[in-house]
Coordinates of C-alpha atoms in Angstrom, one line a residue:
M176 CA -0.3 0.3 0.6
R177 CA 1.5 2.7 -0.7
E178 CA 1.6 5.4 2.9
S179 CA 0.9 8.5 2.8
R180 CA 1.8 12.1 4.7
F181 CA -0.2 15.3 4.6
S182 CA 0.3 18.0 2.3
V183 CA -2.6 20.4 1.0
G184 CA -2.1 20.1 -2.4
G185 CA -1.9 15.8 -1.7
V186 CA -5.5 15.8 0.3
T187 CA -7.0 18.0 -2.2
R188 CA -5.6 15.1 -4.6
F189 CA -7.1 12.4 -2.8
Y190 CA -10.5 13.5 -1.4
V191 CA -11.4 15.4 -4.5
P192 CA -12.4 12.8 -6.7
L193 CA -14.5 11.6 -3.1
L194 CA -16.2 14.3 -2.7
V195 CA -17.2 14.1 -6.2
Q196 CA -17.3 11.0 -6.3
G197 CA -20.1 11.7 -2.9
F198 CA -21.6 13.8 -4.5
S199 CA -22.5 12.0 -8.1
Q200 CA -23.1 8.7 -6.1
S201 CA -26.0 10.5 -4.5
L202 CA -26.5 13.6 -7.3
S203 CA -27.9 9.9 -9.3
Y204 CA -31.1 9.6 -7.4
P205 CA -32.5 13.4 -7.7
L206 CA -31.8 12.5 -11.4
V207 CA -34.4 10.0 -12.1
A208 CA -37.0 11.9 -10.4
G209 CA -38.3 13.4 -13.2
I210 CA -38.9 10.3 -14.1
V211 CA -41.2 9.1 -11.2
T212 CA -42.3 12.5 -10.4
H213 CA -43.5 12.7 -14.7
G214 CA -45.5 8.8 -13.6
A215 CA -49.1 8.3 -12.8
H216 CA -49.6 9.7 -9.1
G217 CA -47.0 13.1 -9.7
V218 CA -44.6 14.4 -7.8
D219 CA -46.4 11.9 -4.8
A220 CA -43.9 8.7 -6.1
L221 CA -41.8 10.4 -4.9
T222 CA -42.1 10.2 -1.3
A223 CA -43.5 6.0 -1.8
F224 CA -40.0 6.2 -4.4
S225 CA -38.0 7.3 -1.8
Q226 CA -39.8 5.4 1.2
G227 CA -39.2 2.3 -0.9
L228 CA -35.0 3.3 -0.9
M229 CA -34.8 4.5 1.9
I230 CA -35.4 0.3 3.5
M231 CA -33.7 -1.2 1.0
F232 CA -30.8 1.5 2.0
M233 CA -31.1 1.5 5.4
I234 CA -30.4 -2.9 5.5
G235 CA -27.6 -2.6 3.1
A236 CA -26.5 0.1 6.3
I237 CA -26.5 -3.3 8.3
G238 CA -22.8 -3.7 5.9
G239 CA -22.2 -0.6 5.8
G240 CA -19.6 -0.7 8.4
L241 CA -17.1 -3.5 4.9
I242 CA -15.4 -0.4 3.4
T243 CA -14.2 1.1 6.7
T244 CA -13.8 -2.5 7.5
G245 CA -11.1 -2.7 4.1
L246 CA -8.9 0.6 4.1
V247 CA -8.2 -1.3 7.8
F248 CA -7.8 -4.8 6.9
A249 CA -7.7 -5.6 3.4
K250 CA -3.7 -5.0 2.4
T251 CA -2.6 -8.0 1.8
W252 CA -3.6 -11.1 -0.2
V253 CA -4.5 -13.0 2.7
G254 CA -6.9 -10.1 3.9
Y255 CA -8.0 -8.9 0.2
V256 CA -9.9 -12.7 0.4
A257 CA -11.1 -13.1 3.6
F258 CA -12.4 -9.3 3.1
R259 CA -13.7 -10.5 -0.4
R260 CA -16.0 -13.7 1.7
L261 CA -17.1 -11.7 4.2
N262 CA -18.3 -9.1 1.6
A263 CA -20.3 -11.5 0.2
F264 CA -21.4 -14.1 3.2
M265 CA -23.3 -10.5 4.3
M266 CA -24.1 -9.7 0.9
S267 CA -25.8 -12.7 0.8
G268 CA -28.4 -12.8 4.0
L269 CA -29.1 -8.5 4.0
L270 CA -30.8 -8.7 0.1
A271 CA -33.0 -11.8 1.8
L272 CA -33.3 -9.8 4.4
Q273 CA -34.7 -7.2 2.4
C274 CA -36.9 -8.7 1.2
V275 CA -38.8 -9.5 3.4
P276 CA -40.8 -6.1 4.5
A277 CA -42.0 -6.3 0.6
M278 CA -43.9 -8.5 1.1
P279 CA -47.2 -8.9 2.8
P280 CA -48.3 -8.2 5.0
F281 CA -45.4 -6.3 6.4
S282 CA -45.5 -4.5 3.2
K283 CA -48.6 -3.0 4.3
W284 CA -47.5 -2.7 7.7
V285 CA -43.8 -0.8 7.0
F286 CA -45.5 1.6 4.0
G287 CA -49.4 1.7 5.6
G288 CA -49.1 2.2 9.2
I289 CA -45.8 3.3 9.7
F290 CA -46.0 5.6 6.6
A291 CA -49.0 6.1 6.6
L292 CA -49.5 5.5 3.0
P293 CA -52.5 5.6 0.9
P294 CA -53.1 1.6 -0.6
D295 CA -51.4 3.0 -3.8
L296 CA -49.1 5.0 -3.3
A297 CA -47.6 2.0 -0.6
A298 CA -47.6 -0.5 -3.6
V299 CA -45.9 2.2 -4.9
A300 CA -42.2 1.6 -1.8
A301 CA -43.2 -1.5 -1.6
Q302 CA -42.1 -2.2 -5.4
T303 CA -39.0 -0.2 -5.4
L304 CA -38.2 -2.3 -2.2
I305 CA -37.9 -5.6 -3.8
M306 CA -37.1 -4.9 -7.0
G307 CA -34.4 -3.0 -5.5
T308 CA -33.0 -6.0 -4.3
L309 CA -30.6 -5.9 -7.5
M310 CA -29.4 -2.8 -7.3
N311 CA -28.4 -3.0 -3.9
G312 CA -26.5 -6.1 -4.8
L313 CA -23.8 -4.4 -7.0
F314 CA -23.4 -1.8 -4.4
F315 CA -22.2 -4.8 -2.8
L316 CA -20.4 -5.6 -5.1
R317 CA -18.6 -2.9 -6.0
N318 CA -17.4 -2.8 -2.2
V319 CA -14.6 -5.5 -3.4
P320 CA -12.7 -3.3 -5.8
M321 CA -13.4 0.4 -4.3
V322 CA -11.4 -1.0 -1.2
V323 CA -8.0 -2.1 -3.5
L324 CA -8.9 1.3 -5.2
F325 CA -9.3 3.8 -1.4
N326 CA -6.1 1.2 -0.6
N327 CA -3.4 2.4 -3.0
L328 CA -4.6 6.1 -3.1
E329 CA -6.3 5.8 -6.7
S330 CA -9.7 7.6 -5.7
A331 CA -9.6 9.0 -8.7
K332 CA -9.9 6.1 -10.3
A333 CA -13.0 5.0 -8.5
N334 CA -14.4 8.3 -9.2
N335 CA -14.5 7.8 -13.0
A336 CA -15.7 5.1 -12.5
T337 CA -19.3 7.0 -10.8
L338 CA -19.2 9.8 -13.3
L339 CA -19.5 7.3 -15.9
R340 CA -22.7 5.6 -14.2
V341 CA -23.6 9.3 -13.5
A342 CA -23.6 10.2 -16.8
V343 CA -25.4 7.1 -17.7
T344 CA -27.9 7.5 -15.9
L345 CA -29.2 10.5 -16.9
V346 CA -28.8 9.6 -19.7
L347 CA -31.3 7.1 -19.5
A348 CA -32.5 10.1 -17.2
I349 CA -33.4 12.0 -20.7
A350 CA -33.7 9.9 -22.6
F351 CA -36.8 6.8 -21.5
P352 CA -39.5 9.8 -20.6
R353 CA -39.1 10.5 -23.6
F354 CA -40.2 7.3 -24.4
G355 CA -43.2 7.3 -21.9
L356 CA -41.3 5.6 -19.9
V357 CA -42.4 7.6 -16.4
G358 CA -42.9 6.0 -12.6
A359 CA -41.7 4.2 -10.6
F360 CA -40.2 1.3 -12.1
W361 CA -38.7 2.9 -14.7
G362 CA -37.2 5.5 -12.4
L363 CA -35.6 2.2 -10.3
S364 CA -33.8 0.6 -14.0
A365 CA -32.1 3.9 -14.6
L366 CA -30.4 3.6 -11.7
T367 CA -29.4 -0.4 -11.6
I368 CA -27.8 0.3 -15.3
G369 CA -26.6 3.5 -14.2
V370 CA -24.5 1.0 -10.9
A371 CA -24.3 -2.1 -13.1
V372 CA -21.7 0.2 -15.5
E373 CA -20.2 1.7 -12.4
L374 CA -19.2 -1.4 -11.4
A375 CA -18.0 -3.6 -14.3
V376 CA -15.2 0.0 -14.8
T377 CA -14.7 -0.4 -10.9
W378 CA -13.1 -4.1 -11.3
L379 CA -11.4 -2.7 -14.4
Y380 CA -9.2 -0.2 -12.7
A381 CA -8.8 -2.7 -9.7
R382 CA -7.3 -6.0 -10.9
P383 CA -3.6 -4.8 -11.5
Y384 CA -3.8 -3.9 -8.2
V385 CA -5.1 -7.0 -6.7
M386 CA -2.7 -9.2 -8.4
L387 CA 0.0 -7.2 -6.2
L388 CA -0.9 -7.7 -2.9
P389 CA 1.3 -8.4 -1.3
N390 CA 2.3 -12.0 -0.2
R391 CA -0.1 -13.2 -2.8
P392 CA 0.7 -16.8 -3.4
K393 CA 1.0 -18.8 -6.7
S394 CA -1.3 -21.2 -5.8
T395 CA -5.0 -20.4 -6.2
D396 CA -6.2 -23.4 -3.3
L397 CA -7.9 -20.6 -1.7
S398 CA -7.7 -23.3 1.8
A399 CA -3.9 -23.5 1.2
L400 CA -4.4 -19.8 3.3
P401 CA -3.1 -19.7 7.1
G402 CA -5.5 -18.5 9.7
L403 CA -8.4 -16.9 6.7
P404 CA -11.9 -18.2 9.0
K405 CA -9.4 -17.0 11.9
L406 CA -9.4 -13.3 10.0
M407 CA -12.3 -13.3 8.9
L408 CA -13.7 -13.8 12.1
E409 CA -11.1 -10.5 13.2
Q410 CA -13.2 -8.6 10.6
F411 CA -16.5 -9.2 10.7
R412 CA -15.8 -8.5 14.5
F413 CA -14.8 -5.2 13.8
T414 CA -17.9 -4.5 11.2
L415 CA -20.2 -5.7 13.1
P416 CA -20.9 -2.3 16.2
L417 CA -20.3 -0.8 12.9
S418 CA -23.0 -2.0 11.2
L419 CA -24.8 -1.5 13.8
G420 CA -24.6 1.3 14.1
G421 CA -25.2 2.0 10.5
F422 CA -28.5 0.6 10.1
L423 CA -29.3 2.2 13.7
L424 CA -28.1 5.5 11.5
M425 CA -30.2 5.0 8.4
L426 CA -32.5 4.8 10.6
S427 CA -33.1 7.8 11.0
P428 CA -35.0 8.9 7.7
V429 CA -37.6 6.0 8.5
I430 CA -38.2 8.6 12.2
I431 CA -38.0 11.4 9.8
A432 CA -40.5 10.3 7.5
A433 CA -42.4 8.2 10.2
F434 CA -43.7 12.0 12.6
V435 CA -43.0 13.9 9.2
G436 CA -45.9 11.9 7.5
R437 CA -47.6 13.1 11.1
S438 CA -47.4 16.7 10.9
E439 CA -50.4 19.0 9.8
H440 CA -50.9 18.9 5.6
A441 CA -48.0 15.5 5.8
Q442 CA -48.4 15.1 1.8
D443 CA -47.1 18.5 1.7
M444 CA -44.5 18.3 3.7
L445 CA -43.0 15.1 2.9
A446 CA -42.3 16.9 -0.7
I447 CA -40.8 19.2 0.5
H448 CA -38.4 17.1 2.9
Y449 CA -37.7 15.2 -0.1
V450 CA -36.0 16.8 -3.1
T451 CA -34.8 19.2 -1.1
M452 CA -32.7 16.2 0.3
G453 CA -32.2 15.7 -3.3
I454 CA -29.3 18.5 -2.6
A455 CA -28.4 18.4 0.8
N456 CA -27.8 14.8 0.5
P457 CA -24.7 14.7 -2.3
V458 CA -23.5 18.0 0.0
A459 CA -23.4 15.9 2.9
F460 CA -22.4 13.2 1.5
A461 CA -20.2 14.6 -0.3
A462 CA -18.3 16.3 3.6
L463 CA -18.8 12.4 4.4
R464 CA -16.2 11.7 2.5
M465 CA -13.8 13.1 4.9
Q466 CA -13.9 9.7 7.4
T467 CA -11.4 8.1 4.3
V468 CA -9.5 11.2 4.1
A469 CA -8.7 10.4 7.7
I470 CA -7.6 7.0 7.5
K471 CA -5.4 7.4 4.8
F472 CA -3.5 10.4 6.3
P473 CA -3.7 10.1 9.6
K474 CA -2.2 12.0 12.7
E475 CA 1.4 13.0 12.0
H476 CA 1.7 14.1 15.5
P477 CA -0.6 14.6 18.8
G478 CA -2.6 17.7 19.0
D479 CA -2.0 17.3 14.4
K480 CA -5.4 19.7 14.3
R481 CA -4.8 20.0 10.5
L482 CA -7.1 17.3 8.7
L483 CA -9.7 19.4 11.0
A484 CA -9.3 23.2 9.7
Y485 CA -8.7 21.5 6.2
A486 CA -12.8 19.9 7.0
I487 CA -13.9 22.3 8.0
V488 CA -12.5 25.2 4.7
A489 CA -13.9 22.6 2.5
G490 CA -17.1 21.8 4.6
L491 CA -17.8 25.7 3.2
L492 CA -17.4 25.4 -0.3
L493 CA -19.1 23.2 -0.8
G494 CA -22.1 24.2 0.9
L495 CA -22.2 27.3 -1.5
V496 CA -24.3 24.1 -3.7
P497 CA -27.5 24.0 -2.2
L498 CA -27.0 28.0 -1.7
A499 CA -27.3 28.8 -5.7
F500 CA -30.7 26.4 -5.3
S501 CA -32.0 28.8 -3.1
T502 CA -31.8 31.8 -5.5
P503 CA -34.8 32.2 -7.4
W504 CA -33.4 31.5 -10.9
L505 CA -31.0 28.4 -9.7
G506 CA -34.2 27.0 -7.0
E507 CA -37.1 27.8 -9.6
N508 CA -36.7 26.2 -12.8
Y509 CA -34.7 22.3 -10.8
F510 CA -37.9 22.8 -8.4
A511 CA -41.0 23.3 -9.8
A512 CA -39.1 22.8 -14.3
Y513 CA -37.9 19.4 -13.0
Q514 CA -39.2 18.3 -9.6
N515 CA -42.6 18.8 -10.4
V516 CA -43.2 21.0 -7.0
P517 CA -46.6 22.5 -6.9
E518 CA -46.8 26.8 -6.5
R519 CA -47.5 25.8 -3.1
I520 CA -44.8 24.9 -1.6
L521 CA -41.6 26.2 -3.6
P522 CA -40.9 28.9 -1.3
T523 CA -40.8 27.2 1.2
A524 CA -38.0 24.5 -0.8
R525 CA -35.7 27.5 -1.7
F526 CA -35.7 28.4 1.7
A527 CA -35.4 24.8 3.1
V528 CA -32.7 24.4 1.1
G529 CA -30.6 27.7 1.7
I530 CA -30.7 25.7 5.0
Y531 CA -28.6 22.9 4.5
S532 CA -25.9 25.4 3.4
L533 CA -24.9 24.3 6.1
I534 CA -24.7 21.1 6.6
A535 CA -21.4 20.1 5.2
V536 CA -19.2 21.9 7.9
V537 CA -21.0 19.6 10.3
Q538 CA -20.9 17.0 9.1
A539 CA -17.1 17.0 6.9
V540 CA -16.2 17.0 10.7
R541 CA -18.1 14.2 12.3
G542 CA -16.4 12.7 9.2
R543 CA -13.0 13.4 9.7
V544 CA -13.6 11.9 13.6
E545 CA -14.8 9.2 12.8
G546 CA -12.1 8.5 10.1
L547 CA -9.9 8.4 13.4
A548 CA -11.7 6.2 15.6
A549 CA -11.9 3.7 12.0
Y550 CA -7.6 4.2 11.5
A551 CA -7.2 3.9 16.2
K552 CA -9.7 0.8 16.0
R553 CA -12.1 1.4 18.2
P554 CA -15.5 0.7 16.0
K555 CA -17.4 0.8 19.3
A556 CA -16.6 4.6 19.1
I557 CA -18.3 5.2 16.1
M558 CA -20.9 2.7 17.0
A559 CA -21.5 5.2 20.2
G560 CA -21.9 7.6 18.0
Q561 CA -24.1 6.5 15.5
I562 CA -27.3 5.7 18.1
A563 CA -26.2 9.6 19.9
Y564 CA -27.3 10.3 15.9
T565 CA -30.5 8.0 16.0
A566 CA -31.1 8.8 19.7
S567 CA -31.6 12.2 19.3
L568 CA -33.0 12.9 15.7
F569 CA -35.8 11.0 17.2
L570 CA -35.8 13.4 20.4
V571 CA -35.7 16.2 18.7
C572 CA -38.6 14.4 16.3
A573 CA -40.5 14.4 19.2
I574 CA -40.1 17.3 21.2
M575 CA -41.2 19.1 18.2
L576 CA -44.3 17.2 16.3
P577 CA -46.6 17.7 19.3
I578 CA -46.9 21.6 19.4
G579 CA -47.7 21.9 16.3
I580 CA -43.5 22.3 14.2
P581 CA -44.0 22.3 10.0
G582 CA -43.1 18.6 9.1
W583 CA -39.8 20.7 7.1
T584 CA -38.7 22.2 10.7
I585 CA -38.6 19.2 12.7
A586 CA -37.3 18.0 9.3
I587 CA -34.2 20.2 8.9
T588 CA -33.3 20.8 12.7
A589 CA -33.0 17.0 13.1
I590 CA -30.8 16.4 10.2
F591 CA -28.5 19.2 11.7
V592 CA -29.1 18.3 15.6
A593 CA -27.8 14.8 14.8
P594 CA -24.2 14.8 13.4
I595 CA -23.6 16.9 16.4
C596 CA -24.5 14.7 18.2
V597 CA -22.4 12.2 16.7
T598 CA -19.6 14.5 16.5
A599 CA -19.3 15.7 19.8
T600 CA -20.0 11.6 21.1
V601 CA -17.0 9.9 19.0
Y602 CA -15.3 12.5 20.3
A603 CA -15.7 12.2 23.9
F604 CA -14.9 9.2 23.2
L605 CA -11.9 9.0 21.7
A606 CA -10.7 11.4 24.1
F607 CA -11.5 8.9 27.1
S608 CA -9.2 5.6 25.6
G609 CA -6.1 7.6 25.0
A610 CA -6.6 8.1 21.5
G611 CA -6.9 12.1 21.3
C612 CA -8.6 13.8 18.3

């Protein structure tokens, strides 16, 4: 693996592709919103589509610690093989689990009960979830080559594959409506085809680095590898706290949707929430890539805060993106013309997305401290932070809903408070363990 020392240029060369990748990965979802919202159910279909994907990502988040595990362990051939097997086992189990809430009677309980969707939209959400198993499987398969590229500081190549995915999705997002292919099914189809292309390109990029892994034997007999089961168990134990924490973290959209769906004018509140998150999420995910940067560019001496300062500046710059969407020209063209947002909620959507301009700073600082915890092999600190995330988000929603706060305000407040609580919790764990921040 290539060694890395902090410099603004070095970190930027590694982070910018990660930033673009994180941004562009999340960008795929608002791209297909134009396909979804021009179907039979209009903008309400986006709520059902998003909630089906939300359950998919929540289950996928149980394997969310796998990339971090690979960054720490998959640096030799034996570690790589153990990681590849662990990834396959977790993928099989989680894809089977994903099918359960999409089947009766669970689908009625989840989408009709928890999310309070009418029967026609509940059916759209369940269909999205069951068909999403293919896309989720492709995401799991992508973990392996992605880890190989990151461990060799080849974030630019991973980014190239993601940009191609976005380009394919964009082409399909333009082409499908012209041929009358609209609605949730075709929106999901466009996403899945893009992910398949990304996986193929990522594997092509990663293969040469796999051949160069240290201690790679000439024999292809995996049973001859010493200590493979023991290493798989060690990796699983490392992943488990991250996986539990990731699951709790992904409960947050479910919690928000459950509360916002019970606020006054629920359909409008949910529509505002989902269309603004289509802008805020790409920025937040790009900022969270600071976790990978912190693992590959660890502190060089006690009290080294250079990456913290870098994270704050990067977050401020990323915040210019949602700020731009709050302006009249861009905001109205995107929300009204492309996302089919009704005129009555358009000003609120623009105002809300402007508030999200500060979320990137919070998420970048959080990503940096989580990366420090992963590098120090303190997965329990990350899990504790994610528990704090879920608990604080639930409390904010539970306090604000009964006093009549508008649903979109509840969502924004919770989304800001929760990552701040995560950051404080992980900092506290590292300080008490002597790892430092």
